């Protein structure tokens, strides 16, 4: 991933996740933005400055019919408060 | 009237193997990077009594029902069951939890090679043989007559280092792997890979012994065996070639049985049960046993989280199971096998979640003229949430219940607002160790059989998912399901 | 915003599959440069 970011450049590069567990989301978003928080992996100390989004945050940018067939059921599955938490985590991680 | 095959009996067993956790895939990789991890891991291993009194383990063995487990305070590892009835709890309705020493004894019985796969310290082999002789079921397993490598004068330098087998502080010996010239340089036949296969074989044999015992039949009465484990046995020219079913059957003396292995990732047990049912319904075989051994690779899979939190390592237990599928006995639960009753996901369905669930959840219901509310319980992936949640993987059973309920809403059979209450009714907490194929729906079969016997429930749907994409040959994921019903001959009883 | 973007996608089998995320993003004109779906079980 580090190699990919170096090759493509970070300007046009984004990370989009489809994971719903808060602890994993926090680690991933922070890793791509600020470097590996465990200071162990290949991204340790390397701040790529990449922004990470959860796919649910991008709903307005996806054609409605594609969204409905691909994401309709996923949206139903997730409880409202879990969705709010995800939005909050992602916003915070991008701001930091 | 259509005759259906029945699930006549079942068995579920555990083997508490804390000193094998280091040979799980994840711990092995982590220890290679930092040997200090092994020391820390050792300090966080559970003892046997803790594993016995762990409520999800008691549920797996049948001493607690999933509904009872749901009422117990969490975290379960900090709220163990009382150990005063310890003797009773080592055995459950469906099987038992073996201690590590006895499991090592079983491993030795599973070794058929010359020179043997194991080299044990002086006196250990005899000590372990006594364990077997004292065990009410293992004593039925014929001895493999393995001895220490003779003529090698036990000069350690002549042998490759092997994997140390410990029991707490005590060194028991080594797993050497295949010492023969033919195995040299074959990465499929080295210590960890071969030990994984032997663990599958030994743990499955324990479950099969329990199945025979519970059913009260002789091993020779089994016609066919299907193994549904996740191991891949074979050498470099046929990795994953198979043969596990017959290896297990041979160990248990099922001399009249043929067998084969079915591979379908986590969904293999459900695929195997559907196949077994079909073989019986078509009259090809009368009694088919489906067996699944434990996964060494998955021991300690989530251990990193436990190490970080300084808590006991909960994924320290191998699990195994066995089912007997036979002709209708007018008592046991039937497997609905008419056309359209078995849920599958055709290749053309792709990997979009809704399509997958439409095919293996909604379609079978529609084909049988059933509604979601006609199913009393749904059994999806039943991983113990406690192990998953600490690792940030979430409650997998609950995630799957949300998916099932979401499908019911999409099918117009339920309002979104009803999802939560309905899940409470048709759901249950996960209680199986994180052993891949083992938790996949089928741990509930035993409990369902008991509940059907009492007339508490009538119809259960078992839903298994398989991450086919992990094979790197496709992006597909799979789903397989079947419906089990209280035997119609019991209606009114 | 997504048109012409290069995107790395990480999904999870029991949450949202990476493939489903890719299908949505591609429909919005993005290019997928990396996709992985984890299986935590």
Coordinates of C-alpha atoms in Angstrom, one line a residue, chain B residues 11-365:
Chain B
X11 CA -21.7 -35.5 19.0
X12 CA -19.7 -32.4 19.9
X13 CA -16.3 -32.5 21.6
X14 CA -13.6 -30.1 22.7
X15 CA -9.9 -30.5 23.4
X16 CA -8.3 -27.9 25.6
X17 CA -4.8 -27.5 24.1
X18 CA -3.2 -24.3 25.5
X19 CA 0.3 -25.5 24.7
X20 CA -0.6 -26.0 21.0
X21 CA -1.8 -22.4 20.7
X22 CA 1.8 -21.4 19.7
X23 CA 1.4 -23.6 16.6
X24 CA -1.7 -21.8 15.4
X25 CA -1.1 -19.8 12.3
X26 CA -1.2 -16.3 13.8
X27 CA 0.8 -17.0 17.0
X28 CA 3.4 -18.9 14.9
X29 CA 4.0 -15.9 12.7
X30 CA 4.0 -13.5 15.5
X31 CA 6.5 -15.6 17.6
X32 CA 8.8 -15.8 14.6
X33 CA 8.9 -12.0 14.5
X34 CA 9.3 -11.6 18.3
X35 CA 10.1 -14.6 20.4
X36 CA 9.1 -12.6 23.5
X37 CA 5.5 -13.1 22.5
X38 CA 5.7 -16.8 23.3
X39 CA 6.7 -16.0 26.9
X40 CA 4.0 -13.5 27.3
X41 CA 1.5 -15.9 25.7
X42 CA 2.5 -18.6 28.1
X43 CA 1.6 -16.4 31.0
X44 CA -1.9 -15.8 29.7
X45 CA -2.9 -19.4 28.9
X46 CA -6.0 -20.8 30.7
X47 CA -5.9 -23.9 32.8
X48 CA -8.1 -26.9 32.1
X49 CA -10.6 -26.2 34.8
X50 CA -11.1 -22.6 33.5
X51 CA -11.8 -24.0 30.0
X52 CA -14.2 -26.6 31.5
X53 CA -16.2 -24.0 33.4
X54 CA -16.3 -21.5 30.6
X55 CA -20.0 -21.1 29.8
X56 CA -19.8 -21.2 26.0
X57 CA -17.8 -24.5 26.1
X58 CA -20.6 -25.9 28.4
X59 CA -23.1 -24.8 25.8
X60 CA -21.2 -26.5 23.0
X61 CA -21.1 -29.7 24.9
X62 CA -24.9 -29.5 25.6
X63 CA -24.9 -28.9 29.4
X64 CA -26.3 -25.4 28.9
X65 CA -28.8 -24.4 26.2
X66 CA -28.1 -21.3 24.1
X67 CA -31.1 -19.7 25.7
X68 CA -29.6 -20.3 29.1
X69 CA -26.2 -19.0 28.0
X70 CA -27.9 -15.8 26.8
X71 CA -29.0 -15.1 30.4
X72 CA -25.6 -15.5 31.9
X73 CA -23.6 -12.3 32.8
X74 CA -20.8 -11.2 30.4
X75 CA -17.9 -11.3 30.1
X76 CA -18.3 -15.1 30.4
X77 CA -14.6 -15.7 31.0
X78 CA -14.9 -13.6 34.2
X79 CA -18.1 -15.3 35.2
X80 CA -17.3 -19.1 35.1
X81 CA -19.8 -21.7 36.1
X82 CA -19.3 -23.2 39.5
X83 CA -16.6 -25.8 39.5
X84 CA -18.1 -27.9 42.3
X85 CA -19.7 -30.2 39.8
X86 CA -16.5 -30.4 37.8
X87 CA -16.7 -34.1 37.1
X88 CA -20.0 -33.7 35.5
X89 CA -19.1 -30.7 33.4
X90 CA -16.2 -32.4 31.7
X91 CA -18.8 -34.5 30.0
X92 CA -21.8 -33.0 28.4
X93 CA -24.9 -34.3 26.8
X94 CA -23.2 -34.4 23.4
X95 CA -19.6 -35.2 24.2
X96 CA -16.8 -34.0 26.4
X97 CA -13.9 -31.6 26.8
X98 CA -10.6 -33.4 26.8
X99 CA -7.6 -32.2 28.8
X100 CA -4.4 -31.7 26.9
X101 CA -2.6 -34.8 28.2
X102 CA -5.4 -37.0 27.0
X103 CA -5.4 -35.2 23.7
X104 CA -1.7 -35.9 23.3
X105 CA -2.5 -39.5 23.9
X106 CA -5.0 -39.4 21.2
X107 CA -2.5 -37.7 18.8
X108 CA -0.1 -40.6 19.4
X109 CA -2.9 -43.0 18.4
X110 CA -3.5 -41.0 15.2
X111 CA 0.1 -41.5 14.1
X112 CA 0.4 -44.4 11.6
X113 CA 3.9 -43.7 10.2
X114 CA 7.2 -45.5 10.5
X115 CA 9.3 -43.9 11.7
X116 CA 6.6 -42.2 13.8
X117 CA 5.7 -38.5 13.6
X118 CA 6.3 -38.1 17.4
X119 CA 9.3 -38.6 19.5
X120 CA 8.3 -38.7 23.2
X121 CA 10.5 -38.5 26.3
X122 CA 11.2 -41.6 28.1
X123 CA 8.2 -42.9 29.9
X124 CA 5.8 -40.4 28.4
X125 CA 4.3 -42.8 25.8
X126 CA 3.5 -45.3 28.5
X127 CA 2.0 -42.6 30.7
X128 CA -0.2 -41.4 27.9
X129 CA -1.2 -45.0 26.9
X130 CA -2.5 -45.4 30.5
X131 CA -4.7 -42.3 29.9
X132 CA -6.2 -44.0 26.9
X133 CA -6.8 -47.2 28.7
X134 CA -8.7 -45.4 31.5
X135 CA -10.9 -43.5 29.1
X136 CA -14.3 -45.1 28.5
X137 CA -14.3 -44.5 24.7
X138 CA -10.7 -44.0 23.7
X139 CA -9.8 -47.4 25.0
X140 CA -11.8 -48.7 22.0
X141 CA -9.3 -47.2 19.6
X142 CA -6.7 -49.8 18.5
X143 CA -3.2 -48.9 19.4
X144 CA -1.1 -47.8 16.4
X145 CA 1.8 -49.8 17.9
X146 CA 4.2 -46.8 17.5
X147 CA 7.5 -46.9 19.3
X148 CA 10.3 -44.5 19.6
X149 CA 12.7 -44.5 16.6
X150 CA 14.8 -47.5 17.4
X151 CA 18.5 -47.6 16.8
X152 CA 18.8 -43.9 16.8
X153 CA 20.1 -44.2 20.4
X154 CA 18.0 -41.1 21.0
X155 CA 20.9 -38.9 20.2
X156 CA 18.9 -35.7 19.7
X157 CA 21.4 -34.5 17.2
X158 CA 20.4 -37.2 14.7
X159 CA 16.9 -35.9 14.5
X160 CA 15.6 -32.6 13.2
X161 CA 14.5 -30.2 16.0
X162 CA 10.8 -30.7 15.6
X163 CA 8.1 -28.9 17.4
X164 CA 8.3 -29.2 21.2
X165 CA 5.2 -30.7 22.8
X166 CA 4.8 -29.4 26.3
X167 CA 2.2 -29.8 29.0
X168 CA 2.6 -26.7 31.1
X169 CA 6.1 -26.9 32.5
X170 CA 6.7 -30.5 31.5
X171 CA 8.5 -31.4 28.2
X172 CA 6.7 -34.3 26.7
X173 CA 8.6 -34.7 23.5
X174 CA 8.6 -33.5 19.9
X175 CA 6.5 -33.6 16.8
X176 CA 9.1 -34.4 14.2
X177 CA 7.0 -34.6 11.1
X178 CA 7.7 -37.1 8.4
X179 CA 11.3 -38.1 8.7
X180 CA 11.5 -40.2 5.6
X181 CA 13.6 -39.2 2.6
X182 CA 10.5 -38.9 0.4
X183 CA 9.2 -36.0 2.5
X184 CA 12.4 -34.0 2.4
X185 CA 11.9 -30.5 1.2
X186 CA 8.1 -30.8 0.8
X187 CA 6.6 -27.8 2.6
X188 CA 3.3 -29.6 2.9
X189 CA 4.8 -32.3 5.1
X190 CA 6.7 -30.2 7.6
X191 CA 5.9 -30.0 11.2
X192 CA 3.2 -27.4 11.5
X193 CA 1.3 -28.5 8.4
X194 CA 1.4 -32.2 9.3
X195 CA 0.5 -31.5 13.0
X196 CA -2.5 -29.6 11.8
X197 CA -3.7 -32.6 9.9
X198 CA -3.1 -35.0 12.7
X199 CA -5.0 -32.7 15.1
X200 CA -7.9 -32.7 12.7
X201 CA -7.9 -36.5 12.5
X202 CA -7.5 -37.1 16.3
X203 CA -10.2 -34.6 17.3
X204 CA -12.6 -35.8 14.7
X205 CA -12.1 -39.4 15.9
X206 CA -13.0 -38.4 19.4
X207 CA -16.3 -36.9 18.1
X208 CA -17.0 -40.0 16.0
X209 CA -16.4 -42.2 19.0
X210 CA -18.9 -40.2 20.9
X211 CA -21.4 -40.4 18.0
X212 CA -21.1 -44.2 18.0
X213 CA -21.4 -44.3 21.8
X214 CA -24.5 -42.1 21.9
X215 CA -26.2 -44.0 19.1
X216 CA -25.2 -47.4 20.6
X217 CA -24.0 -48.8 17.3
X218 CA -20.8 -50.6 16.3
X219 CA -18.3 -48.8 14.1
X220 CA -18.9 -51.5 11.4
X221 CA -22.5 -50.2 11.0
X222 CA -21.4 -47.0 9.4
X223 CA -21.7 -47.2 5.6
X224 CA -20.1 -44.0 4.5
X225 CA -18.1 -41.1 6.1
X226 CA -17.9 -37.5 4.9
X227 CA -15.2 -35.3 6.5
X228 CA -15.9 -31.6 6.3
X229 CA -12.7 -30.2 8.0
X230 CA -10.7 -27.2 6.8
X231 CA -7.3 -28.8 6.7
X232 CA -5.6 -29.7 3.5
X233 CA -3.8 -33.0 3.6
X234 CA -1.7 -34.2 0.8
X235 CA 1.8 -33.8 -0.5
X236 CA 3.4 -31.3 -2.9
X237 CA 1.7 -33.0 -5.9
X238 CA -1.8 -32.9 -4.5
X239 CA -2.1 -30.4 -1.7
X240 CA -5.5 -30.8 -0.1
X241 CA -5.9 -34.1 -1.8
X242 CA -8.1 -35.4 1.0
X243 CA -8.5 -38.8 2.5
X244 CA -9.3 -37.4 5.9
X245 CA -12.7 -39.1 6.2
X246 CA -11.2 -42.6 5.8
X247 CA -8.3 -41.8 8.1
X248 CA -10.8 -40.9 10.8
X249 CA -13.0 -43.9 10.1
X250 CA -10.0 -46.2 10.1
X251 CA -8.9 -44.9 13.5
X252 CA -12.4 -45.6 14.9
X253 CA -12.7 -49.1 13.3
X254 CA -15.4 -48.2 10.7
X255 CA -14.2 -51.1 8.6
X256 CA -17.3 -51.3 6.4
X257 CA -17.4 -47.6 5.5
X258 CA -16.1 -45.9 2.5
X259 CA -15.6 -42.1 2.6
X260 CA -14.7 -38.8 1.1
X261 CA -13.9 -35.3 2.0
X262 CA -16.1 -32.3 1.2
X263 CA -14.4 -28.9 0.9
X264 CA -16.4 -25.7 1.0
X265 CA -14.7 -23.5 3.5
X266 CA -16.9 -22.8 6.5
X267 CA -20.0 -24.1 4.7
X268 CA -18.5 -27.6 4.3
X269 CA -20.5 -29.1 7.3
X270 CA -23.8 -27.9 5.9
X271 CA -22.8 -29.0 2.3
X272 CA -21.7 -32.4 3.8
X273 CA -25.0 -32.8 5.7
X274 CA -27.0 -32.1 2.5
X275 CA -24.9 -34.6 0.6
X276 CA -25.2 -37.2 3.3
X277 CA -29.0 -36.7 3.4
X278 CA -29.1 -37.0 -0.4
X279 CA -27.1 -40.3 -0.3
X280 CA -29.5 -41.7 2.2
X281 CA -32.7 -40.5 0.5
X282 CA -31.6 -41.9 -2.8
X283 CA -30.9 -45.2 -1.1
X284 CA -27.2 -45.3 -2.0
X285 CA -26.2 -45.7 1.7
X286 CA -28.2 -46.4 4.9
X287 CA -26.0 -44.7 7.5
X288 CA -23.8 -41.8 6.7
X289 CA -21.6 -40.1 9.3
X290 CA -20.5 -36.5 8.8
X291 CA -17.4 -35.7 10.8
X292 CA -15.4 -32.5 11.3
X293 CA -12.2 -32.2 13.1
X294 CA -10.6 -29.2 14.8
X295 CA -8.4 -26.5 13.3
X296 CA -5.0 -26.1 14.7
X297 CA -4.4 -23.2 12.3
X298 CA -7.1 -21.2 14.0
X299 CA -5.8 -21.6 17.6
X300 CA -4.8 -18.2 18.8
X301 CA -6.2 -16.5 15.7
X302 CA -7.4 -13.7 17.9
X303 CA -4.6 -13.9 20.5
X304 CA -3.1 -10.6 19.6
X305 CA -6.1 -8.8 21.1
X306 CA -5.8 -10.9 24.3
X307 CA -2.1 -10.2 24.6
X308 CA -2.7 -6.5 24.1
X309 CA -5.4 -6.5 26.8
X310 CA -3.4 -8.8 29.2
X311 CA -6.3 -11.2 29.4
X312 CA -6.5 -15.0 29.1
X313 CA -6.2 -16.4 25.6
X314 CA -9.7 -17.7 24.9
X315 CA -9.1 -19.4 21.5
X316 CA -7.2 -22.2 23.0
X317 CA -9.6 -25.1 22.3
X318 CA -9.9 -27.5 19.3
X319 CA -13.5 -28.4 18.5
X320 CA -14.9 -31.4 16.7
X321 CA -18.3 -32.8 15.8
X322 CA -20.0 -35.7 14.2
X323 CA -23.5 -36.4 12.8
X324 CA -25.3 -39.5 11.9
X325 CA -27.7 -39.2 8.9
X326 CA -30.0 -42.2 8.3
X327 CA -33.3 -43.3 7.0
X328 CA -36.5 -42.0 8.6
X329 CA -37.0 -43.6 12.0
X330 CA -40.3 -41.7 12.6
X331 CA -38.7 -39.9 15.5
X332 CA -35.6 -37.9 14.6
X333 CA -35.7 -34.5 12.9
X334 CA -36.0 -34.7 9.1
X335 CA -33.9 -32.7 6.6
X336 CA -36.2 -31.2 3.9
X337 CA -34.6 -32.3 0.7
X338 CA -37.3 -31.9 -1.9
X339 CA -36.5 -29.9 -5.0
X340 CA -35.8 -26.2 -4.1
X341 CA -35.6 -26.9 -0.3
X342 CA -31.9 -26.7 -0.1
X343 CA -30.6 -23.1 -0.2
X344 CA -27.7 -22.5 -2.6
X345 CA -26.1 -19.5 -4.4
X346 CA -25.8 -20.0 -8.1
X347 CA -22.6 -18.6 -9.7
X348 CA -24.7 -16.2 -11.7
X349 CA -25.9 -14.6 -8.5
X350 CA -22.6 -12.9 -8.1
X351 CA -21.4 -11.6 -4.8
X352 CA -23.9 -8.8 -4.0
X353 CA -25.1 -9.5 -0.5
X354 CA -28.8 -9.2 -1.3
X355 CA -28.6 -11.6 -4.2
X356 CA -26.7 -14.1 -2.1
X357 CA -29.3 -14.0 0.7
X358 CA -32.2 -14.0 -1.7
X359 CA -30.9 -17.3 -3.0
X360 CA -29.9 -19.2 0.0
X361 CA -32.4 -17.7 2.6
X362 CA -35.5 -16.4 0.8
X363 CA -35.8 -18.8 -2.1
X364 CA -35.9 -22.1 -0.1
X365 CA -38.6 -20.6 2.1

